[in-house]
Short mmCIF file of C-alpha atoms and ligand atoms in Angstrom, two decimals:
data_model
loop_
_atom_site.label_atom_id
_atom_site.label_comp_id
_atom_site.label_asym_id
_atom_site.label_seq_id
_atom_site.Cartn_x
_atom_site.Cartn_y
_atom_site.Cartn_z
CA MET D 1 -0.04 -0.07 0.09
CA ASN D 2 1.15 3.58 -0.92
CA THR D 3 1.42 5.73 2.11
CA THR D 4 1.99 8.93 0.00
CA LEU D 5 -1.33 10.65 -0.94
CA PRO D 6 -1.85 10.96 -4.77
CA LYS D 7 -2.55 14.50 -6.20
CA ILE D 8 -5.35 15.66 -8.69
CA HIS D 9 -4.92 13.79 -12.05
CA ASP D 10 -2.95 11.08 -10.57
CA ARG D 11 -4.18 7.32 -11.03
CA VAL D 12 -3.85 4.63 -8.62
CA VAL D 13 -5.06 0.99 -8.25
CA VAL D 14 -7.42 0.11 -5.56
CA ASP D 15 -8.27 -3.64 -5.45
CA ARG D 16 -11.99 -4.92 -5.76
CA ASP D 17 -11.91 -6.37 -2.25
CA HIS D 18 -11.15 -2.41 -0.93
CA LEU D 19 -14.23 -1.14 -2.73
CA GLN D 20 -16.35 -1.59 0.60
CA ASP D 21 -13.65 0.99 1.99
CA LEU D 22 -14.93 3.53 0.03
CA PHE D 23 -18.48 2.85 1.16
CA VAL D 24 -17.02 3.05 4.98
CA THR D 25 -14.89 6.39 4.17
CA LEU D 26 -17.88 7.77 2.48
CA ALA D 27 -20.26 7.16 5.71
CA ASN D 28 -17.37 8.44 7.75
CA LYS D 29 -17.50 11.69 6.04
CA GLY D 30 -21.17 11.92 6.45
CA TYR D 31 -22.10 11.16 2.96
CA GLN D 32 -25.47 9.40 2.08
CA VAL D 33 -24.22 6.98 -0.89
CA VAL D 34 -26.60 6.47 -3.70
CA GLY D 35 -26.07 4.51 -6.73
CA PRO D 36 -26.88 1.51 -8.92
CA THR D 37 -28.93 -1.35 -7.33
CA ILE D 38 -31.67 -3.95 -8.51
CA ARG D 39 -35.35 -3.28 -8.06
CA ASP D 40 -38.19 -4.52 -10.09
CA HIS D 41 -36.04 -6.39 -12.53
CA ALA D 42 -34.11 -3.17 -13.58
CA ILE D 43 -31.10 -1.23 -12.18
CA VAL D 44 -32.17 1.91 -10.48
CA TYR D 45 -30.49 4.56 -8.25
CA ASP D 46 -31.29 4.38 -4.61
CA THR D 47 -29.42 4.50 -1.26
CA LEU D 48 -26.69 2.01 -0.83
CA THR D 49 -25.33 0.70 2.45
CA SER D 50 -22.53 -1.59 1.15
CA VAL D 51 -20.91 -3.14 -2.07
CA ALA D 52 -23.29 -5.97 -1.66
CA ASP D 53 -26.30 -3.56 -2.47
CA LEU D 54 -24.65 -3.09 -6.23
CA PRO D 55 -25.86 -5.11 -9.24
CA ILE D 56 -22.64 -7.43 -9.20
CA GLY D 57 -22.76 -10.04 -11.79
CA TYR D 58 -25.54 -8.49 -13.68
CA THR D 59 -25.94 -6.68 -17.14
CA ASP D 60 -28.74 -5.22 -18.94
CA GLU D 61 -29.81 -5.61 -22.64
CA GLN D 62 -31.30 -2.42 -24.27
CA ASN D 63 -32.87 -1.47 -27.33
CA GLY D 64 -36.06 0.60 -28.73
CA GLY D 65 -38.56 0.00 -26.08
CA THR D 66 -36.82 -2.92 -24.48
CA TYR D 67 -34.80 -3.59 -21.41
CA ARG D 68 -33.81 -6.69 -19.90
CA LEU D 69 -31.63 -7.54 -16.82
CA LYS D 70 -29.33 -10.52 -17.58
CA LYS D 71 -26.98 -12.46 -15.25
CA ARG D 72 -23.14 -12.04 -16.53
CA ALA D 73 -20.76 -14.80 -16.74
CA ASP D 74 -18.36 -12.71 -14.41
CA GLN D 75 -18.66 -10.79 -11.10
CA ALA D 76 -18.36 -7.35 -12.44
CA VAL D 77 -19.54 -4.67 -10.32
CA PHE D 78 -20.23 -2.11 -12.89
CA GLY D 79 -21.01 -4.33 -15.94
CA TYR D 80 -24.18 -2.54 -17.31
CA ALA D 81 -25.31 0.86 -18.90
CA VAL D 82 -27.85 3.24 -17.27
CA GLY D 83 -31.21 2.56 -16.35
CA PRO D 84 -34.59 4.26 -16.06
CA HIS D 85 -33.55 6.42 -13.10
CA SER D 86 -30.84 9.44 -13.51
CA TRP D 87 -29.36 11.50 -10.84
CA LYS D 88 -31.79 14.28 -11.41
CA LYS D 89 -34.21 12.61 -8.77
CA PHE D 90 -31.86 13.38 -6.01
CA LEU D 91 -30.85 16.82 -6.76
CA PHE D 92 -34.08 18.19 -8.45
CA PRO D 93 -36.86 15.78 -6.33
CA PRO D 94 -39.79 14.61 -8.70
CA VAL D 95 -42.27 16.11 -5.78
CA LYS D 96 -41.21 18.89 -3.44
CA ARG D 97 -43.14 21.05 -1.20
CA LEU D 98 -42.04 24.56 -1.66
CA TRP D 99 -43.71 26.12 1.18
CA GLN D 100 -46.63 25.97 3.70
CA ALA D 101 -49.31 28.73 4.82
CA LYS D 102 -51.34 28.86 7.93
CA ARG D 103 -54.66 31.34 8.49
CA GLU D 104 -53.89 33.97 10.95
CA GLY D 105 -56.99 35.91 11.39
CA ASN D 106 -57.70 37.64 8.19
CA SER D 107 -54.21 37.14 6.78
CA PHE D 108 -51.69 34.23 6.58
CA GLU D 109 -48.22 33.05 7.72
CA VAL D 110 -45.94 31.47 4.98
CA ILE D 111 -43.89 28.77 6.60
CA PRO D 112 -40.76 28.30 4.58
CA GLU D 113 -39.27 24.68 4.10
CA ASN D 114 -36.19 24.06 6.20
CA ASP D 115 -35.57 20.64 5.16
CA GLU D 116 -32.62 18.87 6.24
CA VAL D 117 -30.63 18.38 2.81
CA PRO D 118 -28.28 14.93 2.52
CA ARG D 119 -24.94 15.27 1.73
CA PHE D 120 -25.02 12.79 -1.46
CA ALA D 121 -22.33 10.87 -2.74
CA PHE D 122 -23.08 9.46 -6.34
CA LEU D 123 -21.37 6.07 -6.76
CA GLY D 124 -21.31 5.18 -10.27
CA ALA D 125 -22.14 8.06 -12.32
CA ARG D 126 -21.35 7.80 -15.87
CA SER D 127 -19.70 10.41 -18.19
CA CYS D 128 -23.15 11.29 -19.90
CA GLU D 129 -24.68 11.65 -16.53
CA LEU D 130 -21.87 14.19 -15.44
CA HIS D 131 -22.78 16.04 -18.61
CA ALA D 132 -26.36 15.87 -17.83
CA ILE D 133 -25.48 17.21 -14.11
CA SER D 134 -23.54 20.31 -15.71
CA ILE D 135 -26.49 21.18 -18.10
CA GLN D 136 -28.89 21.00 -15.19
CA ASP D 137 -26.47 23.26 -13.06
CA LYS D 138 -26.95 25.56 -16.28
CA VAL D 139 -30.65 25.36 -15.65
CA PHE D 140 -31.02 25.71 -11.93
CA MET D 141 -27.80 27.77 -10.88
CA ARG D 142 -27.98 30.71 -13.29
CA THR D 143 -27.34 33.83 -11.30
CA GLU D 144 -30.44 35.48 -12.05
CA TYR D 145 -32.76 32.30 -11.21
CA THR D 146 -31.01 30.02 -8.81
CA ASP D 147 -33.09 27.07 -7.52
CA PRO D 148 -32.60 26.74 -3.77
CA THR D 149 -33.45 23.14 -3.63
CA TYR D 150 -31.19 22.03 -6.47
CA GLN D 151 -28.31 24.29 -5.23
CA SER D 152 -28.42 23.18 -1.63
CA ARG D 153 -28.12 19.40 -2.78
CA ARG D 154 -25.62 20.32 -5.47
CA LYS D 155 -23.15 22.17 -3.30
CA ASN D 156 -22.10 19.25 -1.06
CA LEU D 157 -22.15 16.49 -3.80
CA CYS D 158 -19.53 13.83 -4.02
CA ILE D 159 -19.32 12.37 -7.27
CA ILE D 160 -17.39 8.91 -7.76
CA ALA D 161 -17.70 8.28 -11.61
CA ILE D 162 -17.31 5.02 -13.37
CA ASN D 163 -15.62 4.92 -17.04
CA CYS D 164 -18.02 2.65 -19.06
CA GLY D 165 -16.56 -0.79 -19.72
CA GLN D 166 -19.39 -1.63 -22.03
CA ALA D 167 -21.98 0.70 -24.29
CA GLY D 168 -25.66 0.05 -23.91
CA GLY D 169 -27.73 -0.80 -26.78
CA THR D 170 -29.31 2.64 -27.07
CA CYS D 171 -25.98 4.43 -26.04
CA PHE D 172 -24.54 7.28 -28.30
CA CYS D 173 -22.38 9.39 -26.01
CA THR D 174 -19.71 9.28 -28.41
CA SER D 175 -21.67 10.98 -30.92
CA MET D 176 -22.66 13.87 -28.41
CA GLY D 177 -18.97 14.21 -27.00
CA THR D 178 -20.13 13.23 -23.52
CA GLY D 179 -18.45 10.00 -23.10
CA PRO D 180 -17.71 7.25 -22.31
CA LYS D 181 -14.82 8.62 -20.29
CA ALA D 182 -15.44 11.01 -17.48
CA THR D 183 -13.16 13.90 -17.99
CA SER D 184 -14.05 16.53 -15.34
CA ASP D 185 -16.70 17.09 -12.47
CA PHE D 186 -15.95 14.03 -10.56
CA ASP D 187 -14.00 13.43 -7.22
CA LEU D 188 -12.89 9.75 -8.21
CA ALA D 189 -13.30 8.31 -11.46
CA LEU D 190 -13.00 4.25 -11.60
CA THR D 191 -12.15 2.13 -14.57
CA GLU D 192 -12.95 -1.68 -13.68
CA VAL D 193 -10.49 -3.81 -14.94
CA MET D 194 -11.10 -7.78 -14.57
CA GLY D 195 -9.03 -10.68 -16.09
CA ASN D 196 -6.49 -13.35 -15.33
CA ASP D 197 -7.92 -13.65 -11.84
CA LEU D 198 -7.18 -10.11 -11.26
CA HIS D 199 -10.24 -7.65 -10.47
CA TYR D 200 -9.50 -4.20 -9.59
CA PHE D 201 -10.11 -0.28 -10.24
CA VAL D 202 -7.86 2.19 -12.06
CA VAL D 203 -8.68 5.14 -10.08
CA GLU D 204 -8.34 8.94 -11.36
CA VAL D 205 -8.23 11.49 -8.73
CA GLY D 206 -10.38 14.42 -9.71
CA SER D 207 -10.37 16.77 -6.87
CA GLN D 208 -8.99 17.58 -3.19
CA LEU D 209 -11.90 15.65 -1.82
CA GLY D 210 -10.91 12.62 -3.96
CA THR D 211 -7.22 12.66 -2.57
CA GLU D 212 -8.83 12.74 0.96
CA LEU D 213 -11.05 9.78 0.25
CA LEU D 214 -8.06 7.75 -0.73
CA GLU D 215 -6.43 8.38 2.71
CA THR D 216 -8.12 5.56 4.23
CA ILE D 217 -8.54 3.42 0.95
CA PRO D 218 -5.70 1.04 0.69
CA HIS D 219 -4.13 1.54 -2.94
CA ARG D 220 -1.18 1.65 -4.94
CA GLU D 221 0.34 3.83 -7.71
CA ALA D 222 -0.83 2.82 -11.20
CA SER D 223 1.95 1.47 -13.66
CA LEU D 224 1.80 2.44 -17.40
CA ASP D 225 0.42 -0.88 -18.03
CA ASP D 226 -2.68 -0.26 -15.78
CA ILE D 227 -3.31 3.12 -17.25
CA GLN D 228 -3.19 1.85 -20.51
CA LEU D 229 -5.45 -0.98 -19.89
CA ALA D 230 -8.04 1.36 -18.38
CA GLU D 231 -7.59 3.50 -21.57
CA ASP D 232 -8.20 0.54 -23.92
CA ILE D 233 -11.29 -0.80 -22.03
CA VAL D 234 -12.97 2.95 -22.67
CA ALA D 235 -11.49 3.06 -26.17
CA ASN D 236 -13.34 -0.26 -26.84
CA THR D 237 -16.59 0.93 -25.35
CA ALA D 238 -16.50 4.25 -27.58
CA GLU D 239 -16.18 1.77 -30.55
CA HIS D 240 -19.31 -0.29 -29.77
CA MET D 241 -21.98 2.32 -29.23
CA GLY D 242 -25.60 1.13 -29.66
CA ARG D 243 -26.56 4.10 -31.71
CA SER D 244 -25.09 6.96 -33.21
CA MET D 245 -26.22 10.57 -34.39
CA ASP D 246 -24.82 13.02 -36.83
CA THR D 247 -24.79 16.42 -35.07
CA THR D 248 -23.58 18.33 -37.91
CA GLY D 249 -25.55 21.55 -37.99
CA ILE D 250 -28.15 19.86 -36.17
CA LYS D 251 -29.62 23.39 -34.88
CA ASP D 252 -30.11 24.82 -38.31
CA LEU D 253 -31.44 21.42 -39.80
CA LEU D 254 -34.28 21.29 -37.15
CA TYR D 255 -34.97 24.95 -37.47
CA ARG D 256 -35.31 24.64 -41.30
CA ASN D 257 -37.64 21.55 -41.04
CA LEU D 258 -40.43 22.91 -38.47
CA ASP D 259 -42.94 21.35 -41.39
CA HIS D 260 -41.47 18.37 -42.18
CA GLN D 261 -43.83 15.45 -42.94
CA ARG D 262 -41.54 13.13 -40.46
CA TRP D 263 -43.43 15.18 -37.57
CA ASP D 264 -46.76 13.50 -38.76
CA ASP D 265 -45.22 10.22 -39.18
CA VAL D 266 -43.44 10.10 -35.48
CA ALA D 267 -46.90 11.64 -34.27
CA SER D 268 -48.89 8.48 -35.47
CA ARG D 269 -46.74 6.31 -33.43
CA CYS D 270 -46.01 8.51 -30.28
CA LEU D 271 -48.52 7.75 -27.29
CA THR D 272 -47.74 11.17 -25.65
CA CYS D 273 -46.95 9.05 -22.42
CA SER D 274 -44.07 11.61 -21.40
CA ASN D 275 -41.81 8.64 -20.49
CA CYS D 276 -38.83 10.22 -22.33
CA THR D 277 -38.99 13.44 -20.50
CA MET D 278 -39.22 11.49 -16.97
CA VAL D 279 -36.18 9.41 -17.87
CA CYS D 280 -34.26 12.13 -19.76
CA PRO D 281 -31.52 13.28 -17.20
CA THR D 282 -31.71 16.84 -18.60
CA CYS D 283 -35.37 17.58 -18.74
CA PHE D 284 -36.53 20.03 -16.21
CA CYS D 285 -40.30 20.87 -16.55
CA THR D 286 -42.20 21.22 -13.53
CA THR D 287 -45.86 22.24 -12.58
CA VAL D 288 -46.78 23.83 -9.16
CA GLU D 289 -49.72 22.69 -7.30
CA ASP D 290 -51.59 24.37 -4.45
CA VAL D 291 -53.50 22.22 -2.07
CA THR D 292 -55.43 23.20 1.00
CA ASP D 293 -57.21 21.30 3.92
CA LEU D 294 -61.11 21.15 4.55
CA THR D 295 -60.97 23.72 7.25
CA GLY D 296 -59.12 26.50 4.84
CA GLU D 297 -56.63 26.87 7.65
CA HIS D 298 -53.63 25.35 6.20
CA ALA D 299 -52.29 25.51 2.50
CA GLU D 300 -49.51 23.93 0.80
CA ARG D 301 -47.65 24.37 -2.62
CA TRP D 302 -46.00 21.55 -4.37
CA ARG D 303 -43.66 21.24 -7.07
CA LYS D 304 -43.83 18.27 -9.38
CA TRP D 305 -42.09 17.19 -12.55
CA ASP D 306 -44.17 17.86 -15.63
CA SER D 307 -43.55 17.03 -19.30
CA CYS D 308 -43.93 19.04 -22.49
CA PHE D 309 -46.01 15.99 -23.61
CA THR D 310 -49.02 16.46 -21.52
CA MET D 311 -51.87 18.81 -22.98
CA ASP D 312 -52.19 20.77 -19.54
CA PHE D 313 -48.34 21.72 -19.64
CA SER D 314 -49.06 24.28 -22.50
CA TYR D 315 -52.66 25.01 -21.40
CA ILE D 316 -53.47 28.78 -20.96
CA TYR D 317 -56.91 30.15 -20.94
CA GLY D 318 -58.78 28.83 -24.06
CA GLY D 319 -56.87 25.77 -24.50
CA SER D 320 -53.42 24.14 -24.90
CA ILE D 321 -50.91 25.74 -27.19
CA ARG D 322 -49.72 22.38 -28.35
CA ALA D 323 -52.88 20.33 -28.68
CA SER D 324 -51.67 18.14 -31.30
CA THR D 325 -49.13 15.16 -30.60
CA LYS D 326 -46.95 16.23 -33.59
CA SER D 327 -46.43 20.02 -32.07
CA ARG D 328 -45.57 18.32 -28.77
CA TYR D 329 -43.00 15.82 -30.26
CA ARG D 330 -41.56 18.41 -32.31
CA GLN D 331 -41.23 20.69 -29.31
CA TRP D 332 -39.57 18.18 -27.19
CA MET D 333 -36.87 17.13 -29.95
CA THR D 334 -36.40 20.62 -31.20
CA HIS D 335 -35.91 22.16 -28.03
CA LYS D 336 -33.51 19.09 -26.85
CA LEU D 337 -31.33 19.52 -30.14
CA ALA D 338 -31.75 23.20 -31.23
CA SER D 339 -33.24 25.84 -29.19
CA TRP D 340 -31.42 24.31 -25.93
CA ILE D 341 -28.08 25.47 -27.65
CA ASP D 342 -29.59 29.20 -27.96
CA GLN D 343 -31.20 28.80 -24.54
CA PHE D 344 -28.06 27.40 -22.51
CA GLY D 345 -25.12 27.00 -24.91
CA THR D 346 -25.04 23.43 -25.13
CA SER D 347 -27.41 20.53 -26.62
CA GLY D 348 -29.98 19.33 -24.07
CA CYS D 349 -29.12 15.92 -25.02
CA VAL D 350 -26.07 13.69 -23.72
CA GLY D 351 -26.78 10.74 -25.62
CA CYS D 352 -27.71 8.37 -22.65
CA GLY D 353 -30.29 6.53 -24.59
CA ARG D 354 -32.81 6.21 -21.95
CA CYS D 355 -35.72 7.95 -24.09
CA ILE D 356 -35.12 5.05 -26.73
CA THR D 357 -35.11 2.47 -24.34
CA TRP D 358 -38.15 3.51 -22.19
CA CYS D 359 -40.22 4.58 -25.08
CA PRO D 360 -43.08 2.10 -25.01
CA VAL D 361 -43.32 2.13 -28.87
CA GLY D 362 -39.56 2.37 -29.21
CA ILE D 363 -39.31 5.92 -30.96
CA ASP D 364 -35.57 6.79 -31.50
CA ILE D 365 -34.35 10.03 -31.45
CA THR D 366 -31.19 9.23 -33.47
CA GLU D 367 -33.60 7.56 -36.20
CA GLU D 368 -35.90 10.71 -36.20
CA VAL D 369 -32.97 13.09 -36.53
CA ARG D 370 -31.43 10.69 -39.40
CA ALA D 371 -34.81 10.62 -41.19
CA ILE D 372 -34.98 14.18 -41.76
CA ARG D 373 -31.16 14.73 -42.72
CA GLU D 374 -31.45 11.89 -45.19
CA SER D 375 -34.73 13.61 -46.70
CA GLU D 376 -32.69 16.69 -47.30
CA SER D 377 -30.01 14.82 -49.10
CA THR D 378 -32.63 12.63 -51.25
CA PRO D 379 -33.68 14.49 -54.35
CA THR D 380 -37.39 14.98 -54.35
CA LYS D 381 -39.54 13.43 -56.87
CA ALA D 382 -40.00 16.86 -58.61
CA ALA D 383 -36.43 17.57 -58.71
CA LYS D 384 -35.80 13.98 -60.08
CA GLU D 385 -38.42 14.80 -63.06
CA GLN D 386 -36.60 17.95 -63.83
CA ASN D 387 -33.48 16.59 -64.17
S1 SF4 N 401 -41.91 9.37 -27.71
FE1 SF4 N 401 -42.24 7.73 -26.85
S2 SF4 N 401 -41.75 7.95 -24.51
FE2 SF4 N 401 -41.94 9.86 -25.37
S3 SF4 N 401 -44.15 10.39 -25.43
FE3 SF4 N 401 -44.13 9.60 -27.23
S4 SF4 N 401 -44.55 7.34 -26.81
FE4 SF4 N 401 -43.98 8.25 -24.98
S1 SF4 N 402 -32.92 12.91 -25.20
FE1 SF4 N 402 -32.73 10.80 -24.86
S2 SF4 N 402 -30.61 10.26 -25.16
FE2 SF4 N 402 -30.68 12.62 -24.89
S3 SF4 N 402 -30.20 12.74 -22.63
FE3 SF4 N 402 -32.38 12.85 -22.85
S4 SF4 N 402 -33.07 10.58 -22.66
FE4 SF4 N 402 -30.89 10.64 -23.03
#
């Protein structure tokens, strides 16, 4: 074991048997560890108490509208891609009471929320997910409009990232420039290495906190071979993405094609169920509901995740602005891939593939973009006849 503490950007090796020490160290530092675990035949994110809670020896098979959990032939700890949950459920809770009010004679008193904010340690965050968090940082922590719920959870966050050892069937982070290797915004980044009776993690230090975590976890300096092996694993993942998306000029492509017939085609398949927005790690729309008790003495305001796929979301006096399925799907995809860039300076898509896997009818955002792009490069019948 090396007694000299590594510095930021250094890489060390932690044996698989010492992964539990990471849990102990995080708990001793006051963190609530959340990460992947199996529930209802899927890998979801929840509170973890030990290594045994992780989906050891499991993998997932994903495709449009399909997700299957499978046993692996080995005991890989992180041998799967992302599931239906994303980390936004911890930083931006699906349901949140904003304040309460109680009647005071002819007036009322507002009681602000003073809930205790956990210090989360995200264990197993993928590179695409780090990019999604950074996108939501832009949404919720702009200087002019900062969301206190998000900010209070975000500021004490510890991130233990995992560089992906395999891509899911619907992943396309390579196309979006968001993975599969974590390059920033983590405290430690692990690459799982297995083979020849060896099982260990090459760990990159990303912050001072990462250095401090390693103080109580046995480790050794990574050799050049260890580092190369870890790089090769990630490079191999990048070459085996389940999907790809050509993002060249994508903003203008979509703006040019607001009346494309493909929107009718996708609308004939879309159920407007809103699954795609619920699973997307960057979608952030909410609605606000006020409730009162029957006596009229007590009222509460709640914020809940909403979706641009619901009729109510764009309802104003007289009706919904986006009454058709076509207009709602177009709004979602064009916001995600085009107007998001105008609004936040980045794409709203990180290529995680969740919207493809969890769409009950398998609508695939990469296929929809491809169809519009290819139609522009295919000569129309009229143009053909002219030639
Ligand atoms: S695209 Fe798929 S997941 Fe999204 S609303 Fe339509 S049917 Fe539901
Ligand atoms: S749009 Fe789909 S692929 Fe892109 S980040 Fe959202 S869920 Fe992932």
